[in-house]
Amino acid sequence: MRTALAVLVLCVIYNTREVFAVQWQESVAPKIRITQLNEADVQKFIGNTSHNDHFKLLERDSDSVLVGARNTVYNLSLVTLEENKRLEWYADKGDIQMCRVKGKSESDCQNYIRVLAKKADNEILVCGTNAFTPRCRHYLQTLTNYEMTQEIPGEGLCPYDPHHNSTAVFAENNLYVATVAGFSGADPLIYRNPLRTEQFNPKHLNVEYINCGKTVYSRVARVCTSDKGGPHKFKKHWTSFLKARLNCSVTGNFPFYFDEILYNGKPQKLIYGVFTTPSNSVGASAVCAYRVQDILDVFEGPFKGQMTPDSNWLSVPSSKVPEPRPGRCSNDSGSLPESTLNFLKDHTLMNNAVPAFWKSPLIIQTSLKYRFTQIAVDAQLETVSGRNYDVLFIGTDDGRVLKAINSASCAMKGHHNHNQVVPVIIEDITVFPQKTIINNLLVYRTYYESKLIVVSENEIRSIPLFKCESRANTCGKCVALQDPYCAWDNIEQKCTGSRKRFWNRDNFVQNIEDGWDPKCPDGRPPQNQHSATQPPPSTGQHVDDKTNEQTVQINENVVNTEFNKDVKVTQSAETFAFAVVTSVVTSLVIGFIFGYIFSRRCRKEDPSVCSPYDDPTTFLDNHRQHPADNYAALAQGPNNKPINLVLNVPPKNGKNANSSADNKPIQKVKKIYL
């Protein structure tokens, strides 16, 4: 008991130091908070109202979107959000009966469509849970329906449980899936028939660090499309599988990490991801961006490995890496030497983490009430100045969508500014009732349509990407929105998202970087304004200036509008540390007092139930007589073995301090992630 307590305290102290050491950032306040949307602007689709559909957005098909649900695939129009047609596929009765015998509920023993791949213009591959017996089918689609052509087992392609996560991509006529196999979901894998990550190999899809409590790390993995498996015993294993950590953290002496990734976009120049802290940590969410080239560079860097199962994880010297280099794409993977494949079996992890593109998160929100869940990006939106910005739409687990940008990205002709992050949350929109988790987001923008598709478990809604006229009624307020979609039209005297701003720029006013422009009669820089072209003080994070807060009535009910440039503020780490330390000391004092009172009462009322060590004079007398013996007893314990404590402290002299006195951990903790 004493040993366990000591380890716990050390873990808590370390995690607290992590928080104190960083320049913690305040959440960015939204410029506009919309609590109720105008019904005329919202399109809705509700599936079967008698049960939970578990909607999952699977594939976009031109102006349609395919949505997986319970026993159904809905083909919905992105223009109207009305149903074009549907594919119905119910689980076999025998599979349902066996599912119920194994203890699953009637609701879970259905066929939930979780994976869909468009193989050709008229052919799709669909996989469902099929009452905990996954199956896949090939379908030909016509204008009005779907015709099944083949059914195959779905093991490895689709999870058994509709609640388990899975992701899939169809490339070069092959389906690549990351999911969990087995009835209990205890076998995570990355699969492409017939190749998979090694089953129950802790070096592939388990976590390699020894930590306090549950830990999840976000990683990016790579396999080659040319990988055909290795020779002999490696013929069903990847010969190119590598993984690396995604670094989304607040910098400091002890970086504060956002380690649980919830979404990752398709490979492009930049990949955006939503991250959260673990459930047992500070309640916070963040958005980080990564460059694809940086990911590829990490895969060409040093490997991480262990000399023995109990050793620390260290960088592998290049002299110990065989040739040809493990993990590289090969046109003939079946001829790779066993030395390369044996090395890769135990060295799938890269030593370096992939750095965040702007060296820090774009947005950080700290809250115990909600966390980020999903992200969609309208990439490289051009503004009046000719600069381009990525507009981020971020879903939460309480039914809201945040529209945000990095106003300091200053992207001219596709080139980004690496040096600065000045986040702006333009809108905070309530789309669903509270406690509704947003599962998917999709940006749909054409010459005629601009909308965001928002998906929850039982309902799909679309909302406008922008509503410039209803958000601002003066030039200064329009520019202060810092919304790349919105510019002030000097001719028509209104805030608009008109495309005319691209070919008649002189008649429009827009300033994303600063949020004000001298061309506006009411446009004045807010007090303590710092231009995005100059380095901001402190950490570059913002809180809203409450003195400029306004409440405006528009068509969408009450909107909290803050047309001001946020002042950069950092929370005092010293104040936070003092508060926590004071609380801990107070708790210890109170605990000591109650313990002392209890021990006195215990000794007086019923000495038979009290420990002999309750009498302080006995211990002190023994200590005076045999001080050496007492110290020896404390050091070694009753079994004369040293007590090993895991010390989470920074490494010194190049050695990892996460080890005991004899360099052995207390225990090996097995953790699984996808």
XYZ file of C-alpha atoms in Angstrom:
674
model
C 0.000 0.000 0.000
C 2.781 2.424 0.893
C 4.650 1.622 -2.332
C 1.568 2.086 -4.531
C 0.816 5.399 -2.864
C 4.352 6.643 -3.480
C 4.144 5.821 -7.183
C 0.790 7.573 -7.513
C 2.076 10.723 -5.846
C 5.110 10.843 -8.115
C 2.884 10.557 -11.178
C 0.625 13.356 -10.000
C 3.554 15.623 -9.243
C 5.048 15.038 -12.668
C 1.803 15.724 -14.504
C 1.296 18.881 -12.453
C 4.774 20.090 -13.334
C 3.948 19.543 -16.985
C 1.043 21.940 -16.739
C 3.000 24.519 -14.777
C 6.019 24.481 -17.054
C 4.120 25.455 -20.194
C 2.679 28.826 -21.041
C -0.904 27.601 -20.800
C -3.285 29.272 -23.225
C -6.717 30.709 -22.650
C -9.559 29.550 -24.896
C -10.340 31.799 -27.863
C -13.745 33.478 -27.538
C -15.995 33.337 -30.635
C -16.874 36.586 -32.356
C -20.459 35.423 -32.894
C -22.395 32.881 -30.852
C -25.561 31.567 -32.532
C -27.852 29.709 -30.164
C -30.691 29.022 -32.597
C -30.531 28.849 -36.378
C -33.210 30.179 -38.674
C -35.338 27.189 -39.685
C -35.383 28.415 -43.295
C -31.603 27.967 -43.485
C -31.508 24.411 -42.130
C -32.159 21.224 -44.088
C -32.817 18.032 -42.149
C -32.852 14.301 -42.757
C -34.160 11.856 -40.150
C -33.964 8.130 -40.842
C -35.981 5.564 -38.967
C -37.542 7.217 -35.922
C -38.242 3.899 -34.146
C -34.613 3.043 -33.398
C -31.052 4.354 -33.363
C -29.650 4.523 -36.893
C -25.985 5.094 -35.937
C -25.437 7.291 -38.998
C -21.944 7.241 -40.493
C -20.977 9.321 -43.517
C -19.232 6.852 -45.817
C -18.703 8.290 -49.300
C -19.426 11.335 -51.413
C -20.643 10.551 -54.910
C -20.726 13.779 -56.943
C -23.793 15.676 -55.676
C -24.882 12.807 -53.439
C -23.619 11.378 -50.163
C -23.845 7.761 -49.017
C -24.658 7.314 -45.335
C -24.380 3.998 -43.481
C -27.118 3.183 -40.983
C -28.965 0.255 -39.397
C -29.741 -2.278 -42.157
C -29.615 0.556 -44.696
C -27.415 2.740 -46.876
C -29.065 6.086 -47.620
C -28.225 7.887 -50.850
C -28.975 11.553 -50.104
C -28.948 14.619 -52.334
C -26.400 17.185 -51.147
C -28.527 19.925 -52.700
C -31.782 19.168 -50.894
C -30.750 16.536 -48.303
C -33.629 14.404 -49.549
C -33.352 10.669 -50.148
C -32.526 9.666 -53.741
C -32.639 5.912 -53.123
C -31.632 3.382 -50.512
C -29.875 0.036 -50.189
C -31.455 -2.314 -47.648
C -29.513 -5.266 -46.225
C -30.765 -7.120 -43.161
C -28.762 -9.587 -41.089
C -29.401 -13.304 -41.522
C -31.865 -14.757 -39.007
C -29.407 -17.458 -37.981
C -26.712 -14.853 -37.305
C -29.175 -12.805 -35.251
C -30.098 -15.832 -33.109
C -26.451 -16.703 -32.492
C -25.733 -13.055 -31.640
C -28.505 -13.082 -29.026
C -27.255 -16.409 -27.606
C -23.839 -14.778 -27.105
C -25.432 -12.120 -24.927
C -25.802 -9.151 -27.271
C -28.887 -6.943 -27.313
C -31.530 -6.968 -30.037
C -30.403 -3.498 -31.080
C -26.760 -4.564 -31.520
C -27.720 -7.752 -33.364
C -28.569 -5.860 -36.547
C -26.583 -5.098 -39.681
C -24.897 -1.708 -39.321
C -23.159 -0.570 -42.497
C -19.710 0.697 -41.455
C -17.540 0.446 -44.622
C -18.316 1.461 -48.212
C -15.987 1.851 -51.183
C -16.844 3.146 -54.629
C -15.040 0.740 -56.969
C -16.377 2.260 -60.198
C -19.068 4.685 -61.331
C -21.689 1.957 -61.062
C -20.147 -0.472 -58.564
C -19.732 -0.272 -54.776
C -18.392 -2.574 -52.055
C -20.446 -2.510 -48.836
C -19.535 -4.112 -45.482
C -21.774 -4.463 -42.429
C -21.613 -5.879 -38.906
C -24.326 -8.470 -39.748
C -25.232 -9.272 -36.122
C -21.589 -9.631 -34.996
C -20.742 -11.747 -38.074
C -19.263 -9.228 -40.556
C -20.099 -9.670 -44.232
C -19.355 -7.699 -47.406
C -21.270 -7.434 -50.646
C -20.598 -6.113 -54.141
C -23.426 -4.086 -55.674
C -24.152 -2.634 -59.081
C -26.152 0.579 -58.865
C -28.723 1.794 -61.323
C -30.669 5.030 -61.396
C -33.262 3.703 -58.960
C -31.769 0.832 -56.939
C -28.825 -1.476 -56.132
C -28.317 -5.042 -57.359
C -26.130 -7.480 -55.369
C -23.581 -9.442 -57.422
C -21.421 -11.158 -54.754
C -21.220 -11.724 -50.985
C -17.960 -12.466 -49.127
C -16.814 -12.748 -45.480
C -16.111 -9.399 -43.835
C -13.601 -10.444 -41.168
C -10.903 -7.777 -41.009
C -12.841 -5.424 -43.290
C -15.610 -4.452 -40.873
C -15.867 -4.439 -37.062
C -18.173 -6.868 -35.266
C -19.569 -4.210 -32.942
C -21.342 -1.133 -34.403
C -19.806 0.952 -31.603
C -16.219 0.136 -32.621
C -14.340 2.617 -34.795
C -13.140 1.826 -38.283
C -11.766 3.723 -41.236
C -11.263 2.637 -44.836
C -9.840 3.939 -48.102
C -10.089 2.458 -51.584
C -6.864 2.866 -53.598
C -5.569 1.176 -56.741
C -8.456 -1.281 -56.747
C -7.805 -2.423 -53.175
C -9.631 -1.721 -49.925
C -7.410 -0.684 -46.985
C -9.092 -0.885 -43.579
C -8.061 -0.008 -40.029
C -10.421 -1.624 -37.538
C -10.672 -4.284 -34.821
C -11.317 -7.954 -35.494
C -12.807 -10.649 -33.294
C -16.071 -10.835 -31.390
C -14.598 -8.963 -28.427
C -12.742 -6.431 -30.575
C -9.408 -7.370 -28.996
C -7.500 -7.714 -32.270
C -6.699 -4.317 -33.838
C -5.344 -4.481 -37.363
C -4.572 -2.650 -40.577
C -5.717 -4.946 -43.366
C -5.638 -5.356 -47.116
C -6.389 -8.843 -48.322
C -4.372 -10.946 -47.578
C -1.930 -8.691 -45.673
C -2.370 -7.491 -42.102
C -0.387 -6.167 -39.169
C 0.864 -9.019 -37.025
C -1.737 -10.438 -34.661
C -1.014 -9.810 -30.972
C 2.416 -8.346 -31.726
C 2.834 -5.564 -29.128
C 5.418 -3.848 -31.337
C 2.864 -3.158 -34.075
C -0.320 -1.690 -32.630
C 0.423 -1.418 -28.901
C 1.975 1.447 -26.983
C 5.638 1.129 -26.143
C 5.936 3.471 -23.149
C 5.494 2.789 -19.432
C 3.296 5.483 -17.909
C 1.044 6.301 -14.990
C -2.502 5.204 -15.773
C -4.161 4.762 -19.168
C -2.358 6.409 -22.073
C -3.285 6.749 -25.740
C -0.870 8.063 -28.361
C -1.904 9.439 -31.729
C 0.070 8.004 -34.593
C 0.242 8.112 -38.355
C 0.980 4.830 -40.143
C 2.116 4.090 -43.683
C 1.959 1.037 -45.947
C 2.904 0.813 -49.611
C 0.355 0.011 -52.312
C 3.046 -2.089 -54.025
C 3.464 -4.265 -50.907
C 2.671 -7.887 -51.779
C 3.951 -9.416 -48.563
C 7.275 -11.046 -47.847
C 8.713 -14.498 -48.555
C 7.948 -17.673 -46.621
C 6.622 -16.916 -43.114
C 6.153 -13.214 -43.980
C 3.868 -13.780 -46.970
C 0.751 -12.494 -45.149
C 2.498 -9.662 -43.302
C 3.218 -6.099 -44.351
C 6.811 -5.480 -45.380
C 6.353 -1.695 -45.395
C 4.372 -0.914 -42.232
C 5.831 2.020 -40.266
C 4.328 4.338 -37.670
C 5.249 7.644 -36.052
C 3.836 9.843 -33.314
C 1.931 13.008 -34.187
C 3.156 15.820 -31.964
C 0.276 18.110 -31.024
C 1.481 19.863 -27.883
C 1.940 23.175 -26.108
C 5.657 23.823 -25.939
C 7.513 24.227 -22.656
C 10.074 22.551 -20.438
C 7.592 19.683 -20.166
C 5.395 19.808 -23.295
C 1.674 19.351 -22.690
C 0.397 16.820 -25.211
C -2.979 16.391 -26.833
C -2.681 12.664 -27.462
C -6.058 11.294 -28.497
C -6.755 11.919 -32.170
C -10.390 11.878 -33.251
C -10.176 12.639 -36.961
C -7.621 12.751 -39.716
C -8.126 14.085 -43.225
C -7.083 12.550 -46.537
C -3.454 13.111 -47.584
C -3.024 16.563 -49.093
C -0.436 19.309 -48.666
C -1.689 19.819 -45.113
C -3.546 17.385 -42.873
C -5.680 18.764 -40.044
C -6.600 16.701 -37.018
C -8.695 17.144 -33.878
C -7.011 16.056 -30.654
C -8.094 15.827 -27.020
C -6.405 15.142 -23.730
C -7.042 11.758 -22.053
C -10.144 11.439 -19.895
C -8.014 11.469 -16.731
C -6.201 14.677 -17.663
C -7.021 18.379 -17.982
C -10.202 18.713 -20.069
C -9.001 20.270 -23.314
C -9.153 19.951 -27.101
C -6.894 21.195 -29.854
C -6.521 21.379 -33.626
C -3.129 20.697 -35.184
C -1.965 20.683 -38.797
C 0.729 18.518 -40.373
C 2.549 18.704 -43.675
C 2.647 15.485 -45.674
C 6.315 16.041 -46.489
C 7.153 16.230 -42.776
C 5.443 12.861 -42.288
C 7.470 11.311 -45.119
C 10.680 12.793 -43.702
C 10.035 11.160 -40.309
C 9.637 7.771 -42.008
C 13.123 8.227 -43.480
C 14.596 9.090 -40.075
C 15.955 6.904 -37.251
C 14.050 3.961 -35.810
C 13.141 3.487 -32.142
C 13.769 0.186 -30.433
C 14.517 -1.843 -27.292
C 17.542 -4.017 -26.605
C 15.408 -6.264 -24.363
C 11.712 -6.251 -23.393
C 12.622 -4.461 -20.143
C 14.943 -1.885 -21.706
C 14.184 1.749 -22.408
C 13.103 2.760 -25.888
C 16.011 4.456 -27.625
C 17.048 5.534 -31.089
C 18.553 2.688 -33.127
C 22.036 3.497 -34.479
C 22.136 3.647 -38.267
C 24.892 1.027 -38.257
C 22.374 -1.518 -36.950
C 19.770 -0.824 -39.677
C 20.065 -3.471 -42.435
C 20.010 -2.877 -46.187
C 17.750 -2.534 -48.036
C 16.225 -0.120 -45.527
C 13.196 -1.650 -43.760
C 9.816 -0.064 -44.472
C 10.614 1.398 -47.878
C 8.380 0.615 -50.822
C 9.636 -2.210 -53.005
C 8.459 -3.377 -56.404
C 9.278 -6.954 -55.365
C 8.593 -7.253 -51.635
C 8.626 -11.053 -51.887
C 12.372 -11.031 -52.510
C 13.350 -8.923 -49.490
C 15.963 -10.551 -47.240
C 14.908 -11.968 -43.885
C 17.302 -9.611 -42.075
C 15.257 -6.642 -43.270
C 11.929 -8.242 -42.376
C 13.096 -9.473 -38.979
C 14.312 -5.971 -38.139
C 10.962 -4.472 -39.167
C 9.095 -6.984 -37.018
C 10.484 -5.343 -33.876
C 11.106 -1.812 -35.179
C 7.919 -0.409 -36.690
C 8.093 2.818 -34.662
C 10.114 5.821 -35.775
C 12.222 7.683 -33.221
C 11.132 11.185 -34.252
C 7.608 12.564 -33.902
C 5.933 14.452 -36.728
C 6.046 18.150 -35.779
C 2.955 20.322 -35.966
C 3.115 22.600 -39.018
C 2.953 25.844 -37.050
C 4.997 24.319 -34.188
C 1.946 24.516 -31.917
C -1.816 23.871 -32.024
C -3.903 26.243 -34.124
C -6.701 26.283 -31.574
C -6.922 25.198 -27.940
C -10.170 25.041 -25.989
C -10.190 24.133 -22.299
C -13.544 22.988 -20.964
C -15.010 20.289 -18.749
C -18.336 20.595 -20.606
C -17.352 19.681 -24.166
C -14.576 18.413 -26.424
C -13.851 18.526 -30.136
C -14.945 15.475 -32.137
C -14.650 16.177 -35.881
C -13.147 18.608 -38.374
C -13.804 19.566 -41.994
C -11.760 22.051 -44.019
C -12.683 24.389 -46.861
C -9.153 24.672 -48.202
C -7.362 27.720 -49.611
C -10.270 30.142 -49.822
C -9.157 33.247 -51.694
C -9.837 36.701 -50.229
C -9.945 40.225 -51.672
C -6.241 40.718 -50.905
C -5.304 37.661 -52.961
C -4.268 35.693 -49.888
C -5.654 32.242 -49.177
C -6.940 30.799 -45.914
C -8.091 27.379 -44.788
C -11.479 27.686 -43.079
C -11.946 25.073 -40.354
C -15.305 23.700 -39.222
C -14.952 21.891 -35.886
C -17.653 19.692 -34.371
C -18.107 19.134 -30.630
C -19.727 16.499 -28.433
C -22.428 18.943 -27.334
C -24.006 19.654 -30.729
C -22.036 22.753 -31.769
C -19.883 23.713 -34.754
C -17.036 26.242 -34.553
C -15.897 28.106 -37.664
C -12.256 29.151 -37.298
C -9.123 30.308 -39.135
C -5.484 31.073 -38.443
C -5.477 34.771 -39.329
C -1.670 34.847 -39.360
C -1.207 32.069 -41.915
C -0.931 34.772 -44.627
C -0.948 32.261 -47.442
C -0.066 33.998 -50.708
C -0.329 31.696 -53.721
C -0.340 28.606 -51.551
C 2.674 29.512 -49.364
C 2.128 29.377 -45.606
C 3.660 31.393 -42.812
C 5.313 28.885 -40.461
C 6.115 31.360 -37.734
C 2.856 32.430 -36.154
C -0.539 31.249 -34.990
C -3.275 33.807 -34.348
C -6.495 31.784 -34.050
C -9.851 33.393 -34.735
C -13.140 31.647 -33.967
C -15.569 33.436 -36.250
C -18.752 31.629 -35.230
C -19.953 29.240 -32.557
C -23.168 27.680 -33.898
C -25.546 25.403 -32.006
C -26.714 22.852 -34.597
C -28.117 20.064 -32.400
C -29.465 19.955 -28.831
C -26.974 19.711 -25.978
C -25.218 16.376 -25.367
C -25.556 15.485 -29.068
C -22.255 14.193 -30.427
C -21.317 15.379 -33.908
C -19.896 12.332 -35.723
C -19.163 13.652 -39.219
C -18.760 16.934 -41.087
C -18.643 17.538 -44.842
C -18.083 20.809 -46.721
C -20.164 21.017 -49.914
C -19.330 24.066 -52.018
C -20.090 24.524 -55.709
C -20.771 27.575 -57.864
C -24.413 27.497 -56.712
C -24.315 25.813 -53.308
C -22.340 26.467 -50.103
C -23.269 24.353 -47.101
C -21.909 22.238 -44.283
C -23.309 18.736 -43.742
C -23.453 17.900 -40.015
C -24.081 14.288 -38.938
C -25.187 12.960 -35.544
C -26.245 9.408 -34.665
C -29.919 9.915 -35.558
C -30.127 13.053 -37.677
C -28.333 14.856 -40.500
C -28.551 18.611 -40.980
C -27.076 21.103 -43.423
C -26.298 24.723 -42.531
C -24.920 27.593 -44.661
C -21.145 28.042 -44.765
C -21.705 31.781 -44.324
C -24.482 34.314 -43.716
C -22.639 37.591 -44.215
C -25.597 40.005 -44.433
C -27.173 38.805 -41.198
C -23.845 38.829 -39.337
C -22.889 42.477 -39.893
C -24.595 45.659 -41.086
C -21.657 48.093 -41.327
C -18.294 48.085 -43.046
C -16.345 48.005 -39.786
C -18.355 45.123 -38.356
C -18.116 43.164 -41.600
C -14.332 43.455 -41.703
C -14.098 42.726 -37.975
C -15.642 39.295 -38.566
C -12.341 38.205 -40.188
C -14.429 35.768 -42.216
C -12.792 34.849 -45.555
C -16.259 34.354 -47.042
C -17.446 37.889 -46.192
C -16.425 41.292 -47.611
C -18.008 44.744 -47.534
C -19.489 45.858 -50.863
C -18.962 49.636 -51.126
C -21.386 49.893 -54.048
C -24.327 48.044 -52.516
C -23.340 48.957 -48.949
C -23.703 45.481 -47.482
C -21.671 42.616 -46.088
C -21.713 39.912 -48.721
C -20.220 36.626 -49.843
C -20.678 37.541 -53.513
C -18.144 36.168 -56.005
C -17.888 39.625 -57.542
C -15.208 40.351 -54.945
C -12.769 38.254 -56.984
C -12.960 40.218 -60.238
C -13.913 43.645 -58.899
C -11.665 43.844 -55.844
C -11.494 47.642 -55.679
C -15.151 47.839 -54.659
C -14.775 45.468 -51.721
C -13.186 45.826 -48.288
C -11.792 42.834 -46.403
C -8.892 42.450 -43.966
C -8.489 38.996 -42.450
C -5.148 39.656 -40.762
C -6.081 42.700 -38.684
C -9.887 42.680 -38.497
C -10.146 46.396 -39.405
C -9.484 48.592 -42.402
C -9.083 52.393 -42.773
C -11.457 52.282 -45.773
C -14.329 51.669 -43.352
C -15.771 54.868 -41.775
C -16.376 52.927 -38.564
C -13.237 50.844 -38.907
C -10.789 51.563 -36.118
C -8.154 49.256 -34.639
C -9.210 48.032 -31.171
C -7.096 49.087 -28.230
C -3.985 46.938 -27.593
C -4.276 45.758 -31.186
C -1.234 43.894 -32.473
C -0.925 43.434 -36.193
C -0.583 39.892 -37.458
C 2.574 40.984 -39.242
C 4.303 41.720 -35.927
C 5.253 39.157 -33.287
C 2.597 39.124 -30.555
C 3.510 39.288 -26.896
C 3.519 36.168 -24.751
C 2.142 33.007 -26.422
C -0.111 34.473 -29.107
C -3.345 33.257 -27.544
C -6.345 35.456 -26.940
C -9.255 36.217 -24.701
C -12.091 38.496 -25.626
C -12.252 42.138 -24.559
C -15.540 42.174 -22.664
C -15.798 45.972 -22.844
C -16.594 45.738 -26.571
C -19.111 42.899 -26.299
C -22.501 43.556 -27.887
C -25.786 41.687 -28.070
C -27.452 41.898 -31.469
C -30.875 40.667 -32.599
C -30.889 39.086 -36.052
C -32.937 36.460 -37.876
C -31.260 33.633 -35.997
C -32.414 34.544 -32.515
C -29.933 35.855 -29.928
C -26.409 36.238 -31.203
C -23.550 37.254 -28.950
C -21.328 39.455 -31.124
C -17.864 40.572 -30.098
C -16.419 42.833 -32.787
C -13.025 43.329 -31.316
C -9.491 42.136 -31.763
C -8.701 39.779 -28.938
C -6.089 40.829 -26.405
C -3.270 38.363 -25.902
C -3.203 37.005 -22.365
C -1.461 34.123 -20.652
C -2.561 32.524 -17.457
C -0.024 32.735 -14.648
C 1.539 29.357 -14.096
C 2.754 30.483 -10.707
C -0.788 31.329 -9.589
C -2.031 27.965 -10.761
C 0.820 26.171 -9.010
C 0.234 28.062 -5.769
C -3.479 27.201 -5.829
C -2.854 23.492 -6.376
C -0.080 23.273 -3.775
C -2.246 25.118 -1.238
C -5.103 22.680 -1.854
C -2.809 19.671 -1.433
C -1.268 20.995 1.790
C -4.699 21.836 3.223
C -5.954 18.330 2.413
C -2.933 16.764 4.103
C -3.375 18.862 7.243
C -7.078 18.021 7.491
C -6.337 14.349 6.885
C -3.665 14.369 9.588
C -6.032 15.977 12.113
C -8.821 13.486 11.437
C -6.356 10.601 11.533
C -4.927 11.790 14.852
C -8.411 12.169 16.385
C -9.423 8.735 15.122
C -6.283 7.103 16.491
C -6.805 8.691 19.924
C -10.424 7.546 20.062
C -9.448 4.126 18.769
C -6.785 3.721 21.467
C -9.187 4.819 24.208
C -12.326 2.933 23.121
C -11.075 -0.362 21.700
C -7.336 -0.928 21.809
C -7.721 -4.430 20.334
C -8.465 -3.054 16.850
C -5.617 -0.566 16.814
C -2.172 -0.973 15.326
C 0.740 -1.009 17.796
C 2.274 1.748 15.677
C -0.557 4.076 16.743
C 1.414 4.885 19.884
C 4.044 7.414 18.792
C 6.102 6.896 21.951
C 6.605 3.211 21.115
C 7.998 4.023 17.683
C 10.198 6.819 19.017
C 11.559 4.635 21.808
C 12.406 1.833 19.402
C 13.951 4.324 17.035
C 16.202 5.736 19.727
C 17.363 2.267 20.724
C 17.994 0.837 17.223
C 18.135 3.631 14.682
C 20.142 1.655 12.132
C 17.696 -1.242 12.189
C 14.742 1.040 11.630
C 16.315 2.709 8.607
C 17.209 -0.670 7.175
C 13.622 -1.855 7.630
C 12.250 1.216 5.891
C 14.672 0.816 3.012
C 14.177 -2.885 2.372
C 10.744 -3.827 3.646
C 9.728 -7.116 5.266
C 11.101 -9.285 2.440
C 14.526 -7.609 2.471
C 14.060 -6.544 -1.158
C 14.499 -2.982 -2.363
C 11.314 -1.124 -3.289
C 11.354 -0.065 -6.944
C 9.567 3.168 -7.761
C 8.975 4.485 -11.250
C 10.197 8.064 -11.314
C 8.670 10.170 -14.062
C 11.349 12.827 -14.325
C 13.191 14.318 -17.293
C 16.025 12.193 -18.709
C 19.573 13.046 -17.703
C 22.830 12.253 -19.435
C 20.911 10.752 -22.336
C 19.269 8.088 -20.162
C 15.575 7.629 -19.679
C 14.636 7.974 -16.028
C 11.466 5.908 -16.364
C 13.149 2.966 -14.713
C 13.850 1.522 -11.320
C 17.165 1.264 -9.532
C 17.920 -1.941 -11.413
C 16.495 -0.543 -14.671
C 13.395 -2.726 -14.507
C 9.834 -1.394 -14.632
C 7.242 -2.157 -11.992
C 5.008 -3.711 -14.592
C 4.493 -3.802 -18.314
C 1.294 -2.047 -19.286
C -0.407 -3.176 -22.484
C -2.272 -0.494 -24.391
C -3.932 -0.679 -27.777
C -4.657 2.138 -30.175
C -5.606 2.589 -33.801
